[in-house]
């Protein structure tokens, strides 16, 4: 098992209200020439958590930070126009995100201080919400 010490949260940058499966994202990423989906977990609009790339393998979701992290992606993250960053998380997605993050923390002994949003490492809007503020809100 690789050494895992952090969780990085993403959005799929797909329009609000459009549900997308892990299988579809896997197709998109394979079309880019990758060998598998870049994220380890996908959270659908209804809160269903789908497995992406096996956790044992490094993901492809955050340049320079893939080796020791787990990539979690919620579906959404932009407004209906398809480009304006927006926190589109449904209540179900918020609930699932919290449960999943806690499970991963317990399983891999990840400190709450090691949970990040993609935008903390890249000049992007992803995941379209402030992960540090969210952690405080949910008392992680
Ligand atoms: Zn991202």
PDB file of C-alpha atoms and ligand atoms in Angstrom:
ATOM      1  CA  UNK A   1       0.000   0.000   0.000  1.00  0.00           C
ATOM      2  CA  UNK A   2       1.303   3.432  -0.876  1.00  0.00           C
ATOM      3  CA  UNK A   3       1.697   6.004   1.875  1.00  0.00           C
ATOM      4  CA  UNK A   4      -1.405   8.211   2.031  1.00  0.00           C
ATOM      5  CA  UNK A   5      -1.417  11.379   4.095  1.00  0.00           C
ATOM      6  CA  UNK A   6      -3.991  13.700   2.564  1.00  0.00           C
ATOM      7  CA  UNK A   7      -7.342  14.138   0.862  1.00  0.00           C
ATOM      8  CA  UNK A   8      -7.864  16.591  -1.973  1.00  0.00           C
ATOM      9  CA  UNK A   9     -11.409  17.600  -2.857  1.00  0.00           C
ATOM     10  CA  UNK A  10     -12.500  18.381  -6.401  1.00  0.00           C
ATOM     11  CA  UNK A  11     -15.576  19.141  -8.448  1.00  0.00           C
ATOM     12  CA  UNK A  12     -16.232  17.657 -11.878  1.00  0.00           C
ATOM     13  CA  UNK A  13     -16.772  21.153 -13.331  1.00  0.00           C
ATOM     14  CA  UNK A  14     -20.029  19.962 -14.886  1.00  0.00           C
ATOM     15  CA  UNK A  15     -23.178  22.113 -14.912  1.00  0.00           C
ATOM     16  CA  UNK A  16     -25.458  22.302 -11.911  1.00  0.00           C
ATOM     17  CA  UNK A  17     -28.169  19.662 -12.060  1.00  0.00           C
ATOM     18  CA  UNK A  18     -26.441  17.352 -14.530  1.00  0.00           C
ATOM     19  CA  UNK A  19     -25.619  13.985 -13.026  1.00  0.00           C
ATOM     20  CA  UNK A  20     -22.477  12.266 -14.288  1.00  0.00           C
ATOM     21  CA  UNK A  21     -21.256   8.786 -13.364  1.00  0.00           C
ATOM     22  CA  UNK A  22     -17.769   7.613 -12.505  1.00  0.00           C
ATOM     23  CA  UNK A  23     -17.988   5.455 -15.643  1.00  0.00           C
ATOM     24  CA  UNK A  24     -18.486   8.548 -17.802  1.00  0.00           C
ATOM     25  CA  UNK A  25     -15.619  10.423 -16.169  1.00  0.00           C
ATOM     26  CA  UNK A  26     -13.467   7.343 -16.648  1.00  0.00           C
ATOM     27  CA  UNK A  27     -14.259   7.527 -20.372  1.00  0.00           C
ATOM     28  CA  UNK A  28     -13.367  11.225 -20.474  1.00  0.00           C
ATOM     29  CA  UNK A  29     -10.071  10.630 -18.742  1.00  0.00           C
ATOM     30  CA  UNK A  30      -9.203   7.631 -20.875  1.00  0.00           C
ATOM     31  CA  UNK A  31      -9.913   9.759 -23.935  1.00  0.00           C
ATOM     32  CA  UNK A  32      -7.122  12.020 -22.678  1.00  0.00           C
ATOM     33  CA  UNK A  33      -4.804   9.028 -22.830  1.00  0.00           C
ATOM     34  CA  UNK A  34      -4.862   8.239 -19.107  1.00  0.00           C
ATOM     35  CA  UNK A  35      -5.030   4.597 -18.041  1.00  0.00           C
ATOM     36  CA  UNK A  36      -7.971   5.173 -15.677  1.00  0.00           C
ATOM     37  CA  UNK A  37     -10.189   7.800 -14.078  1.00  0.00           C
ATOM     38  CA  UNK A  38      -8.081  10.384 -12.236  1.00  0.00           C
ATOM     39  CA  UNK A  39     -10.138  10.457  -9.021  1.00  0.00           C
ATOM     40  CA  UNK A  40     -10.551   7.789  -6.364  1.00  0.00           C
ATOM     41  CA  UNK A  41     -14.137   8.620  -5.441  1.00  0.00           C
ATOM     42  CA  UNK A  42     -17.061  10.310  -7.167  1.00  0.00           C
ATOM     43  CA  UNK A  43     -20.073  11.697  -5.339  1.00  0.00           C
ATOM     44  CA  UNK A  44     -23.193  11.724  -7.484  1.00  0.00           C
ATOM     45  CA  UNK A  45     -25.968  14.305  -7.167  1.00  0.00           C
ATOM     46  CA  UNK A  46     -28.042  11.964  -5.000  1.00  0.00           C
ATOM     47  CA  UNK A  47     -25.107  11.410  -2.662  1.00  0.00           C
ATOM     48  CA  UNK A  48     -24.150   7.995  -3.999  1.00  0.00           C
ATOM     49  CA  UNK A  49     -20.429   7.411  -3.672  1.00  0.00           C
ATOM     50  CA  UNK A  50     -18.841   5.622  -6.617  1.00  0.00           C
ATOM     51  CA  UNK A  51     -15.399   4.102  -6.641  1.00  0.00           C
ATOM     52  CA  UNK A  52     -13.014   5.542  -9.175  1.00  0.00           C
ATOM     53  CA  UNK A  53      -9.370   4.537  -9.355  1.00  0.00           C
ATOM     54  CA  UNK A  54      -8.381   2.024  -6.664  1.00  0.00           C
ATOM     55  CA  UNK A  55      -7.050   3.820  -3.586  1.00  0.00           C
ATOM     56  CA  UNK A  56      -3.919   1.665  -3.708  1.00  0.00           C
ATOM     57  CA  UNK A  57      -2.899   3.470  -6.884  1.00  0.00           C
ATOM     58  CA  UNK A  58      -1.887   7.132  -7.082  1.00  0.00           C
ATOM     59  CA  UNK A  59      -4.543   9.217  -8.764  1.00  0.00           C
ATOM     60  CA  UNK A  60      -4.244  11.835 -11.483  1.00  0.00           C
ATOM     61  CA  UNK A  61      -6.091  14.794 -10.024  1.00  0.00           C
ATOM     62  CA  UNK A  62      -3.642  17.327  -8.603  1.00  0.00           C
ATOM     63  CA  UNK A  63      -0.282  17.992 -10.215  1.00  0.00           C
ATOM     64  CA  UNK A  64       2.567  17.424  -7.779  1.00  0.00           C
ATOM     65  CA  UNK A  65       0.300  15.980  -5.081  1.00  0.00           C
ATOM     66  CA  UNK A  66      -0.914  12.663  -6.442  1.00  0.00           C
ATOM     67  CA  UNK A  67       1.507  10.257  -4.798  1.00  0.00           C
ATOM     68  CA  UNK A  68       0.276  10.530  -1.211  1.00  0.00           C
ATOM     69  CA  UNK A  69      -3.264  11.807  -1.621  1.00  0.00           C
ATOM     70  CA  UNK A  70      -6.762  10.536  -2.267  1.00  0.00           C
ATOM     71  CA  UNK A  71      -8.816  12.491  -4.802  1.00  0.00           C
ATOM     72  CA  UNK A  72     -12.518  12.943  -4.057  1.00  0.00           C
ATOM     73  CA  UNK A  73     -14.737  14.594  -6.650  1.00  0.00           C
ATOM     74  CA  UNK A  74     -18.331  15.739  -6.310  1.00  0.00           C
ATOM     75  CA  UNK A  75     -20.385  16.071  -9.468  1.00  0.00           C
ATOM     76  CA  UNK A  76     -21.079  19.699 -10.301  1.00  0.00           C
ATOM     77  CA  UNK A  77     -19.143  22.799  -9.425  1.00  0.00           C
ATOM     78  CA  UNK A  78     -20.253  25.182 -12.143  1.00  0.00           C
ATOM     79  CA  UNK A  79     -23.496  27.030 -12.782  1.00  0.00           C
ATOM     80  CA  UNK A  80     -25.923  26.023 -15.517  1.00  0.00           C
ATOM     81  CA  UNK A  81     -23.923  28.125 -17.999  1.00  0.00           C
ATOM     82  CA  UNK A  82     -21.242  25.460 -17.759  1.00  0.00           C
ATOM     83  CA  UNK A  83     -18.425  27.785 -16.781  1.00  0.00           C
ATOM     84  CA  UNK A  84     -19.136  30.052 -13.790  1.00  0.00           C
ATOM     85  CA  UNK A  85     -17.724  28.422 -10.639  1.00  0.00           C
ATOM     86  CA  UNK A  86     -20.501  27.639  -8.185  1.00  0.00           C
ATOM     87  CA  UNK A  87     -20.855  25.491  -5.113  1.00  0.00           C
ATOM     88  CA  UNK A  88     -23.590  23.249  -6.468  1.00  0.00           C
ATOM     89  CA  UNK A  89     -23.332  20.542  -3.803  1.00  0.00           C
ATOM     90  CA  UNK A  90     -26.698  19.072  -2.982  1.00  0.00           C
ATOM     91  CA  UNK A  91     -27.561  18.355   0.640  1.00  0.00           C
ATOM     92  CA  UNK A  92     -27.041  14.672  -0.150  1.00  0.00           C
ATOM     93  CA  UNK A  93     -23.602  15.362  -1.616  1.00  0.00           C
ATOM     94  CA  UNK A  94     -22.604  17.430   1.402  1.00  0.00           C
ATOM     95  CA  UNK A  95     -23.682  14.629   3.728  1.00  0.00           C
ATOM     96  CA  UNK A  96     -21.872  11.956   1.704  1.00  0.00           C
ATOM     97  CA  UNK A  97     -18.740  14.048   1.412  1.00  0.00           C
ATOM     98  CA  UNK A  98     -18.533  14.359   5.174  1.00  0.00           C
ATOM     99  CA  UNK A  99     -19.110  10.647   5.763  1.00  0.00           C
ATOM    100  CA  UNK A 100     -16.598   9.662   3.083  1.00  0.00           C
ATOM    101  CA  UNK A 101     -13.920  12.036   4.338  1.00  0.00           C
ATOM    102  CA  UNK A 102     -14.345  10.736   7.889  1.00  0.00           C
ATOM    103  CA  UNK A 103     -14.127   7.127   6.683  1.00  0.00           C
ATOM    104  CA  UNK A 104     -10.980   7.849   4.708  1.00  0.00           C
ATOM    105  CA  UNK A 105      -9.438   9.710   7.617  1.00  0.00           C
ATOM    106  CA  UNK A 106     -10.069   6.741   9.898  1.00  0.00           C
ATOM    107  CA  UNK A 107      -8.873   4.161   7.395  1.00  0.00           C
ATOM    108  CA  UNK A 108      -5.653   5.968   6.501  1.00  0.00           C
ATOM    109  CA  UNK A 109      -5.052   8.041   9.632  1.00  0.00           C
ATOM    110  CA  UNK A 110      -5.304  11.326   7.781  1.00  0.00           C
ATOM    111  CA  UNK A 111      -5.192  14.493   9.849  1.00  0.00           C
ATOM    112  CA  UNK A 112      -7.961  17.043   9.366  1.00  0.00           C
ATOM    113  CA  UNK A 113      -5.242  19.588   8.641  1.00  0.00           C
ATOM    114  CA  UNK A 114      -4.363  17.468   5.592  1.00  0.00           C
ATOM    115  CA  UNK A 115      -7.718  17.863   3.857  1.00  0.00           C
ATOM    116  CA  UNK A 116      -7.545  20.366   1.034  1.00  0.00           C
ATOM    117  CA  UNK A 117      -9.398  21.807  -1.901  1.00  0.00           C
ATOM    118  CA  UNK A 118      -7.727  21.513  -5.297  1.00  0.00           C
ATOM    119  CA  UNK A 119      -7.513  25.297  -5.580  1.00  0.00           C
ATOM    120  CA  UNK A 120      -5.103  25.388  -2.655  1.00  0.00           C
ATOM    121  CA  UNK A 121      -2.531  23.795  -4.994  1.00  0.00           C
ATOM    122  CA  UNK A 122      -3.493  25.164  -8.385  1.00  0.00           C
ATOM    123  CA  UNK A 123      -4.747  28.333  -9.996  1.00  0.00           C
ATOM    124  CA  UNK A 124      -8.247  26.932 -10.400  1.00  0.00           C
ATOM    125  CA  UNK A 125     -11.667  27.455  -8.831  1.00  0.00           C
ATOM    126  CA  UNK A 126     -12.018  23.741  -8.095  1.00  0.00           C
ATOM    127  CA  UNK A 127     -13.862  22.585  -5.994  1.00  0.00           C
ATOM    128  CA  UNK A 128     -15.856  25.856  -6.039  1.00  0.00           C
ATOM    129  CA  UNK A 129     -16.124  26.058  -2.274  1.00  0.00           C
ATOM    130  CA  UNK A 130     -13.776  26.878   0.582  1.00  0.00           C
ATOM    131  CA  UNK A 131     -12.683  23.540   2.017  1.00  0.00           C
ATOM    132  CA  UNK A 132     -11.000  25.135   5.026  1.00  0.00           C
ATOM    133  CA  UNK A 133     -14.200  27.008   5.944  1.00  0.00           C
ATOM    134  CA  UNK A 134     -16.229  23.840   5.355  1.00  0.00           C
ATOM    135  CA  UNK A 135     -13.980  21.876   7.724  1.00  0.00           C
ATOM    136  CA  UNK A 136     -14.690  24.412  10.449  1.00  0.00           C
ATOM    137  CA  UNK A 137     -18.399  24.347   9.690  1.00  0.00           C
ATOM    138  CA  UNK A 138     -18.615  20.579  10.024  1.00  0.00           C
ATOM    139  CA  UNK A 139     -16.028  20.454  12.806  1.00  0.00           C
ATOM    140  CA  UNK A 140     -13.554  18.220  11.048  1.00  0.00           C
TER     141      UNK A 140
HETATM  142 ZN1  LIG B   1      -9.895  19.685  -9.165  1.00  0.00          ZN
END
